[in-house]
Coordinates of C-alpha atoms in Angstrom, one line a residue:
M31 CA -91.8 59.4 -57.0
T32 CA -91.8 56.3 -55.9
T33 CA -95.3 54.3 -55.8
R34 CA -96.3 50.8 -56.3
H35 CA -98.2 50.7 -59.4
D36 CA -99.1 46.9 -58.8
T37 CA -101.2 48.0 -56.1
P38 CA -104.7 49.5 -57.2
D39 CA -105.1 51.5 -54.2
I40 CA -102.1 53.0 -54.1
F41 CA -102.0 53.8 -58.1
A42 CA -104.4 56.0 -57.0
L43 CA -101.9 58.1 -55.3
S44 CA -99.7 58.3 -58.5
E45 CA -100.2 61.8 -58.6
I46 CA -98.3 62.8 -55.6
H47 CA -94.9 64.5 -56.4
G48 CA -92.9 63.2 -53.2
P49 CA -92.5 59.7 -52.3
V50 CA -95.3 57.0 -51.8
L51 CA -94.0 53.9 -49.8
R52 CA -95.3 50.4 -48.6
P53 CA -93.7 48.5 -45.9
G54 CA -90.4 46.6 -47.5
D55 CA -89.6 49.7 -49.8
P56 CA -85.9 50.7 -49.1
A57 CA -86.9 54.3 -47.9
Y58 CA -89.7 53.7 -45.6
A59 CA -88.2 52.9 -42.2
D60 CA -86.5 56.4 -42.8
E61 CA -89.9 58.2 -43.7
V62 CA -91.8 57.0 -41.0
T63 CA -89.4 57.4 -38.2
G64 CA -89.6 60.7 -36.1
F65 CA -87.7 62.0 -33.1
N66 CA -89.5 59.7 -30.5
L67 CA -88.3 56.6 -30.9
A68 CA -90.6 55.3 -28.6
A69 CA -93.5 55.4 -31.4
L70 CA -92.1 53.2 -34.0
H71 CA -94.8 53.5 -36.7
T72 CA -95.9 50.5 -39.6
P73 CA -98.3 52.3 -41.8
D74 CA -99.9 50.6 -44.7
V75 CA -98.6 53.6 -46.6
V76 CA -96.5 56.9 -46.2
V77 CA -96.5 59.5 -48.6
G78 CA -93.8 62.2 -48.6
A79 CA -95.8 65.1 -49.3
T80 CA -94.2 68.2 -51.0
G81 CA -96.8 71.1 -50.7
P82 CA -100.7 71.4 -50.1
D83 CA -101.8 69.6 -53.2
D84 CA -100.2 66.4 -52.1
I85 CA -102.2 66.8 -49.1
V86 CA -105.6 67.4 -51.0
T87 CA -104.5 64.1 -53.1
A88 CA -103.7 61.9 -50.1
M89 CA -106.9 63.3 -48.3
R90 CA -109.3 62.7 -51.0
W91 CA -107.8 59.0 -51.6
A92 CA -108.1 58.1 -47.8
K93 CA -111.6 59.4 -47.6
A94 CA -112.5 56.9 -50.5
T95 CA -110.9 54.2 -49.3
D96 CA -112.0 54.9 -46.0
T97 CA -108.5 54.7 -44.5
P98 CA -107.4 56.4 -41.0
V99 CA -104.6 59.1 -41.5
A100 CA -101.9 60.1 -39.3
V101 CA -99.7 63.1 -39.7
Q102 CA -96.0 63.7 -38.6
A103 CA -93.6 66.8 -39.5
T104 CA -90.7 66.0 -36.6
G105 CA -92.4 62.9 -34.7
H106 CA -91.2 65.2 -31.3
G107 CA -95.1 64.4 -29.9
A108 CA -94.9 61.2 -31.3
N109 CA -96.1 59.3 -28.4
F110 CA -98.4 56.6 -30.2
P111 CA -97.4 54.2 -32.8
I112 CA -99.0 54.6 -36.2
E113 CA -100.1 51.2 -37.4
K114 CA -101.9 50.3 -40.5
G115 CA -103.2 53.1 -42.0
L116 CA -101.8 56.5 -44.1
L117 CA -99.1 58.7 -42.6
I118 CA -98.4 61.9 -44.5
N119 CA -95.2 63.3 -43.8
T120 CA -95.0 66.9 -44.0
A121 CA -91.1 67.2 -43.2
R122 CA -90.3 68.2 -47.1
M123 CA -92.4 71.5 -46.3
T124 CA -90.2 73.8 -44.7
D125 CA -90.8 76.9 -46.4
V126 CA -91.0 80.4 -44.1
R127 CA -91.9 83.9 -45.5
I128 CA -91.3 86.9 -43.5
D129 CA -92.9 89.9 -43.8
P130 CA -91.4 92.5 -41.4
T131 CA -93.8 94.9 -42.2
T132 CA -96.7 92.8 -40.6
R133 CA -94.3 91.3 -38.2
T134 CA -95.8 87.7 -39.4
A135 CA -94.7 84.9 -40.3
T136 CA -96.0 82.3 -43.4
I137 CA -95.0 78.6 -42.1
A138 CA -95.5 75.4 -44.1
A139 CA -96.4 72.1 -42.3
G140 CA -93.2 70.5 -42.0
A141 CA -90.8 73.6 -40.7
K142 CA -89.1 73.4 -37.2
W143 CA -89.0 76.4 -35.0
S144 CA -85.4 76.6 -35.7
H145 CA -86.2 77.6 -39.7
V146 CA -88.4 80.4 -38.3
M147 CA -85.8 81.7 -36.0
A148 CA -83.0 81.8 -38.6
A149 CA -85.6 83.4 -41.2
A150 CA -87.0 86.0 -38.7
A151 CA -83.7 86.8 -36.9
P152 CA -82.5 89.2 -39.9
H153 CA -85.0 91.2 -39.1
G154 CA -84.7 91.5 -35.3
L155 CA -88.0 89.4 -35.0
A156 CA -88.9 86.1 -32.9
G157 CA -91.4 83.3 -32.9
L158 CA -92.9 81.8 -29.6
S159 CA -90.7 78.6 -29.5
G160 CA -91.2 76.0 -27.0
T161 CA -88.0 74.4 -25.0
S162 CA -86.9 72.6 -28.5
T163 CA -86.5 74.9 -31.6
D164 CA -86.1 71.5 -33.4
A165 CA -89.9 70.9 -32.9
G166 CA -92.3 71.6 -35.8
V167 CA -94.2 74.9 -35.7
I168 CA -97.6 73.1 -36.4
G169 CA -98.1 70.2 -34.0
Y170 CA -96.5 72.1 -31.6
T171 CA -99.2 75.2 -32.3
L172 CA -101.8 73.2 -32.3
G173 CA -101.9 71.7 -29.2
G174 CA -101.9 75.7 -27.9
G175 CA -97.5 76.1 -27.8
L176 CA -96.1 76.5 -24.3
P177 CA -93.7 78.9 -24.9
V178 CA -90.6 79.3 -23.1
L179 CA -91.5 83.0 -22.9
G180 CA -95.3 82.3 -22.1
R181 CA -95.8 84.1 -19.2
A182 CA -94.1 87.3 -21.1
Y183 CA -96.5 86.8 -24.3
G184 CA -99.0 84.0 -23.7
Y185 CA -99.6 80.8 -25.7
A186 CA -98.0 80.2 -29.7
A187 CA -102.2 79.4 -30.7
D188 CA -102.8 83.4 -29.5
L189 CA -100.7 84.8 -31.9
V190 CA -102.2 82.8 -35.2
R191 CA -103.8 84.9 -37.7
S192 CA -105.1 81.8 -40.0
F193 CA -105.0 78.6 -41.2
Q194 CA -104.5 76.7 -44.8
V195 CA -106.2 73.3 -43.6
V196 CA -107.2 70.4 -46.0
T197 CA -110.4 68.9 -43.8
P198 CA -110.9 65.1 -44.2
D199 CA -113.4 65.8 -47.2
G200 CA -110.4 66.7 -49.3
R201 CA -111.1 70.6 -49.3
L202 CA -108.4 73.2 -49.1
R203 CA -110.0 75.4 -46.9
E204 CA -108.6 79.2 -45.7
T205 CA -109.6 79.6 -41.8
D206 CA -109.3 83.0 -39.6
P207 CA -111.6 84.9 -37.2
Q208 CA -114.2 85.7 -40.0
H209 CA -114.0 82.8 -42.2
E210 CA -115.0 79.5 -40.6
P211 CA -114.1 80.7 -37.3
E212 CA -115.6 77.2 -35.9
L213 CA -112.7 75.7 -37.6
F214 CA -110.4 78.4 -36.6
W215 CA -111.4 77.7 -33.0
A216 CA -111.1 73.9 -33.3
L217 CA -107.4 74.0 -34.5
R218 CA -106.2 76.1 -31.8
G219 CA -105.7 74.0 -29.2
G220 CA -107.7 71.1 -30.4
K221 CA -104.7 69.5 -31.7
G222 CA -104.8 68.0 -35.3
N223 CA -108.5 66.6 -34.6
V224 CA -110.3 68.6 -37.9
G225 CA -108.1 68.7 -40.3
V226 CA -104.4 68.6 -41.6
V227 CA -102.6 72.3 -41.7
T228 CA -100.7 72.9 -44.8
S229 CA -99.7 76.2 -43.4
L230 CA -100.3 79.0 -40.7
V231 CA -99.8 82.7 -40.3
T232 CA -98.5 83.7 -36.9
E233 CA -97.7 87.1 -35.4
L234 CA -93.9 87.6 -34.7
L235 CA -92.0 89.4 -31.7
P236 CA -89.7 92.8 -32.0
L237 CA -87.2 90.2 -29.7
P238 CA -83.8 90.0 -31.3
R239 CA -82.1 89.1 -27.8
L240 CA -83.0 88.0 -24.4
Y241 CA -81.3 87.0 -20.8
G242 CA -81.4 83.5 -20.3
G243 CA -80.1 80.2 -19.2
G244 CA -79.7 78.3 -16.4
I245 CA -78.8 77.8 -12.8
Y246 CA -77.5 74.4 -11.7
C247 CA -76.7 73.2 -8.1
P248 CA -75.7 69.8 -7.3
G249 CA -78.6 67.8 -6.5
E250 CA -78.2 67.4 -2.4
H251 CA -79.3 71.3 -2.7
T252 CA -82.8 70.1 -4.3
E253 CA -84.8 71.3 -1.5
A254 CA -83.3 74.5 -0.6
L255 CA -83.4 75.4 -4.3
L256 CA -86.9 74.7 -5.1
R257 CA -88.2 76.4 -1.6
A258 CA -86.4 79.6 -2.7
W259 CA -87.7 79.3 -6.1
A260 CA -91.4 78.6 -5.0
D261 CA -91.4 81.5 -2.9
W262 CA -89.4 83.8 -5.5
T263 CA -92.3 82.8 -8.1
R264 CA -94.5 84.7 -6.3
T265 CA -93.0 87.8 -6.2
V266 CA -91.7 88.1 -9.9
P267 CA -93.2 90.3 -12.7
D268 CA -95.3 88.6 -15.6
E269 CA -92.4 88.9 -18.0
M270 CA -90.3 86.9 -15.8
C271 CA -90.3 83.4 -17.1
S272 CA -88.9 80.4 -15.3
A273 CA -89.1 76.4 -14.3
F274 CA -87.6 74.4 -11.8
T275 CA -85.8 70.8 -12.9
I276 CA -84.4 68.0 -11.3
L277 CA -82.2 66.2 -13.8
R278 CA -80.4 62.9 -13.7
L279 CA -78.4 62.9 -16.7
P280 CA -76.6 59.9 -18.4
P281 CA -72.5 59.7 -18.8
I282 CA -73.1 59.9 -22.5
P283 CA -70.7 62.5 -24.9
Q284 CA -74.1 64.0 -26.1
I285 CA -74.1 65.9 -22.6
P286 CA -71.7 68.6 -21.8
E287 CA -69.3 68.9 -19.0
P288 CA -69.4 69.2 -15.9
L289 CA -73.3 68.2 -16.0
R290 CA -72.6 64.8 -17.5
G291 CA -73.3 62.0 -15.3
G292 CA -74.7 64.2 -12.4
F293 CA -77.4 64.8 -10.5
W294 CA -78.8 68.6 -10.7
A295 CA -81.2 70.7 -9.8
R296 CA -81.8 73.4 -12.2
V297 CA -83.7 77.0 -12.6
A298 CA -84.1 77.6 -16.4
I299 CA -84.3 81.7 -16.8
A300 CA -85.9 83.7 -19.5
W301 CA -86.4 87.4 -19.5
P302 CA -87.1 89.5 -22.2
G303 CA -86.7 92.8 -20.7
L304 CA -83.1 94.7 -19.8
P305 CA -80.5 92.6 -18.9
A306 CA -79.6 94.9 -15.9
E307 CA -83.0 94.2 -14.5
G308 CA -82.9 90.4 -14.9
E309 CA -79.8 89.9 -13.2
A310 CA -81.2 92.1 -10.3
L311 CA -84.7 89.7 -10.0
I312 CA -82.6 86.5 -10.1
A313 CA -80.1 87.4 -7.8
P314 CA -82.3 85.3 -4.8
L315 CA -81.7 82.2 -6.5
R316 CA -78.2 82.6 -7.0
Q317 CA -77.6 83.1 -3.4
A318 CA -80.5 80.2 -2.4
A319 CA -78.0 77.6 -2.8
P320 CA -74.5 76.8 -3.7
V321 CA -74.0 77.4 -7.6
A322 CA -71.7 74.7 -9.8
V323 CA -72.8 75.9 -13.3
D324 CA -74.3 79.3 -14.5
T325 CA -74.9 79.8 -18.2
V326 CA -77.2 82.8 -17.5
E327 CA -76.6 85.6 -20.2
V328 CA -77.7 88.0 -22.9
M329 CA -78.2 85.5 -25.6
D330 CA -79.7 85.9 -29.5
H331 CA -83.4 85.0 -29.2
A332 CA -82.2 82.1 -31.7
A333 CA -79.8 80.9 -29.1
L334 CA -83.2 79.8 -27.4
D335 CA -82.2 75.7 -26.7
R336 CA -79.0 77.0 -24.6
I337 CA -81.9 77.6 -21.9
H338 CA -83.5 74.1 -21.4
M339 CA -80.4 72.2 -23.3
E340 CA -83.0 69.6 -24.4
P341 CA -81.2 66.5 -26.5
Q342 CA -80.9 67.0 -30.4
D343 CA -80.9 63.4 -31.3
P344 CA -84.1 61.0 -31.7
L345 CA -84.4 59.0 -28.6
P346 CA -87.3 56.7 -27.1
G347 CA -88.9 58.6 -24.6
R348 CA -91.9 58.4 -22.1
E349 CA -93.7 62.0 -21.3
S350 CA -96.5 62.9 -19.1
C351 CA -97.7 66.2 -17.5
L352 CA -100.3 67.7 -14.9
L353 CA -101.4 71.0 -14.4
L354 CA -101.1 72.3 -11.1
R355 CA -103.6 74.9 -9.3
D356 CA -100.8 76.0 -7.1
L357 CA -97.3 75.1 -5.2
T358 CA -98.2 74.4 -1.9
P359 CA -96.0 73.3 0.8
D360 CA -97.6 70.1 0.9
A361 CA -97.3 69.9 -2.9
I362 CA -93.3 70.6 -2.3
R363 CA -93.0 67.9 0.2
T364 CA -95.0 65.2 -2.4
F365 CA -93.0 66.1 -5.2
L366 CA -89.6 66.1 -3.3
D367 CA -90.5 62.8 -1.8
Q368 CA -91.2 61.3 -5.3
S369 CA -88.5 63.1 -7.0
G370 CA -85.6 64.9 -4.8
P371 CA -82.5 63.3 -3.5
A372 CA -84.8 60.8 -1.1
A373 CA -85.7 59.4 -4.4
G374 CA -82.0 58.1 -4.8
V375 CA -79.4 58.9 -7.8
D376 CA -80.6 55.9 -9.7
H377 CA -84.6 57.4 -9.7
P378 CA -85.4 56.6 -13.6
L379 CA -86.8 59.4 -14.6
L380 CA -84.2 61.7 -16.6
M381 CA -86.0 64.9 -15.9
V382 CA -88.8 66.1 -13.9
E383 CA -89.6 69.8 -14.0
I384 CA -92.2 72.3 -12.4
R385 CA -92.8 75.3 -15.0
H386 CA -93.9 78.6 -13.7
M387 CA -97.6 79.4 -15.6
G388 CA -99.9 82.6 -15.0
G389 CA -98.7 85.8 -16.3
A390 CA -100.1 86.0 -19.8
M391 CA -100.8 82.7 -20.1
S392 CA -103.7 83.2 -17.4
R393 CA -105.2 85.7 -19.7
P394 CA -107.9 85.0 -22.5
S395 CA -107.1 84.6 -25.9
P396 CA -108.0 87.7 -28.1
V397 CA -109.9 85.4 -30.2
E398 CA -111.3 82.4 -28.2
D399 CA -109.5 79.4 -28.5
A400 CA -109.7 75.4 -27.5
V401 CA -106.5 76.0 -24.9
C402 CA -107.5 74.8 -21.5
S403 CA -104.8 75.7 -19.2
R404 CA -105.2 79.2 -18.4
D405 CA -106.1 78.4 -14.5
A406 CA -103.0 76.7 -13.6
L407 CA -100.4 78.5 -11.7
Y408 CA -97.5 75.7 -12.4
F409 CA -97.1 72.6 -14.3
I410 CA -95.4 69.4 -13.7
D411 CA -94.0 67.5 -16.8
S412 CA -91.3 64.2 -16.5
V413 CA -89.5 62.8 -19.3
G414 CA -87.7 59.1 -19.1
I415 CA -85.4 57.3 -21.8
L416 CA -86.8 53.6 -22.7
A417 CA -83.5 52.0 -23.1
A418 CA -84.2 48.7 -22.4
P419 CA -87.3 46.7 -21.1
P420 CA -86.3 46.5 -17.6
A421 CA -85.5 50.5 -17.7
A422 CA -89.2 51.1 -19.2
E423 CA -91.0 49.3 -16.5
A424 CA -89.4 51.0 -14.2
I425 CA -90.0 54.6 -16.1
E426 CA -93.5 53.5 -16.2
Q427 CA -94.0 53.0 -12.4
A428 CA -92.0 56.4 -11.4
T429 CA -94.3 58.0 -13.7
Q430 CA -97.5 56.8 -12.1
Q431 CA -96.7 57.0 -8.9
L432 CA -95.2 60.6 -9.4
Y433 CA -98.9 61.9 -11.1
T434 CA -100.7 59.8 -8.5
A435 CA -99.0 61.5 -5.6
M436 CA -99.2 65.1 -7.1
A437 CA -103.0 64.5 -8.4
P438 CA -104.4 66.4 -5.3
Y439 CA -102.8 69.5 -6.5
G440 CA -104.1 69.3 -9.8
T441 CA -106.4 70.9 -11.8
G442 CA -107.2 67.4 -13.1
R443 CA -106.1 68.2 -16.6
T444 CA -103.2 68.0 -18.9
M445 CA -101.8 69.8 -21.6
V446 CA -102.4 67.8 -24.8
N447 CA -98.7 68.2 -26.5
I448 CA -97.2 66.7 -23.1
H449 CA -100.1 64.4 -22.1
G450 CA -97.9 61.6 -23.1
T451 CA -99.3 58.2 -24.4
P452 CA -103.0 58.6 -25.0
G453 CA -105.2 56.3 -23.1
D454 CA -109.2 55.6 -23.0
E455 CA -111.6 58.1 -23.8
Q456 CA -111.7 59.5 -20.4
D457 CA -107.7 59.8 -20.2
R458 CA -107.7 61.7 -23.5
A459 CA -110.7 63.8 -22.6
R460 CA -108.3 65.4 -19.4
A461 CA -106.6 67.6 -21.8
W462 CA -109.9 70.1 -21.9
T463 CA -112.8 71.2 -19.8
P464 CA -115.8 69.1 -19.9
E465 CA -117.8 72.1 -21.9
V466 CA -114.2 72.5 -24.6
Y467 CA -114.7 68.7 -24.9
A468 CA -117.9 68.1 -26.0
R469 CA -117.5 71.2 -28.5
L470 CA -114.7 69.9 -29.8
R471 CA -116.7 66.6 -30.3
H472 CA -119.3 68.5 -32.3
D473 CA -116.3 69.6 -34.5
K474 CA -115.2 66.6 -35.0
A475 CA -118.5 65.3 -36.5
T476 CA -118.8 68.3 -38.6
Y477 CA -115.7 68.0 -40.3
D478 CA -114.4 64.5 -39.7
P479 CA -117.7 62.4 -39.3
S480 CA -115.9 59.3 -40.6
N481 CA -113.2 59.8 -38.0
L482 CA -110.5 59.6 -40.4
L483 CA -107.8 61.2 -37.9
R484 CA -107.9 59.0 -35.3
Y485 CA -104.4 58.5 -34.6
G486 CA -102.3 59.9 -31.6
H487 CA -104.3 62.5 -29.2
A488 CA -107.9 61.8 -31.1
V489 CA -111.4 63.2 -30.5
T490 CA -114.1 61.1 -30.7
P491 CA -117.0 62.7 -33.0
A492 CA -120.2 63.4 -31.0

């Protein structure tokens, strides 16, 4: 343990088993840095938690000193820099326990989806991961969790059976549909507004393999592939999961040839059924435009990252999103005007994607939750890499233009995990319906009346 015993406030944290660091300590920078390098954290104190007891101690200290608290595991969703206050880093808490009889996993606060996949695969099981298994399970699930296989199985939050959570009063609680059901509701889709989750129990899927990958066409064929995909999504069964993506990839070694440095239109595919059925279903897409690269194949579920091929190394990113009511011809034209070939190969956004929603994601959760995206048929998100100030300005301008243009086709809401840098209260509230937002504010007032958990996509107490 590293601590500063000359500081009375910090001395109260001496019972913590992990490191307790302040600015200037040798390991401080490594402890506060997450995957998204655009959010450079500078907390007054960072605690490297090793287990629930450390989090309880940290939260009791925060309550006693009225110190605001933030939490980070991997930092994939770190769109907001943490200034001052206390940062709890859960990255050391990576334990995953699989119960093959009940097909459940007990997952600690800092575990990534890659940890879950590795532990579940020997049992022929898998979790509802998003497009990168490098992301942390807890933060992803608290925001609802948008899985690659969401149309087939719903949101990750739908499969959660229970949480262990430390509320801002310093109490370690167990919550499920029968025990503190309102807390359980708020944790599934309400993000980290009512407590610091130390672990969760979730159902797993008996799905060792799937049929998936990407169909890549040169960027000049974007319109043909997009229109074919949009028509195709209206005909496929719920189990067919896909996304249309425009990629402008930099010429860097981390990107494999021949995609490196190219302008591409891609349809990403994930099909949990029989491979032959999946191959027949996607045949129209392979005929819609000239295919340059086709990576769709049978793969182990643990190889899910090969579908979307997201970056594996930390980088400074600017992301944003919008839920779409539908993908009308006017919406397609607007999207192409903003992001297609007409926008130029030098368009500053690395990726602009439309995800096919609906299916199981449109059905209510078996236990009511705070996820508010079930009425969207499509979902648009974007990522820009903030390499230098001129690039940052261009990315911000392109992002604002894209979502202003697409707003008439949207539901007016976002998804909290991919919302991007949260603005004022009105902007943050767009992640939920007015009714759910009001309920979250009430729960915030119940569990965190002092608003200690005020960083990131925070809800203000009622």
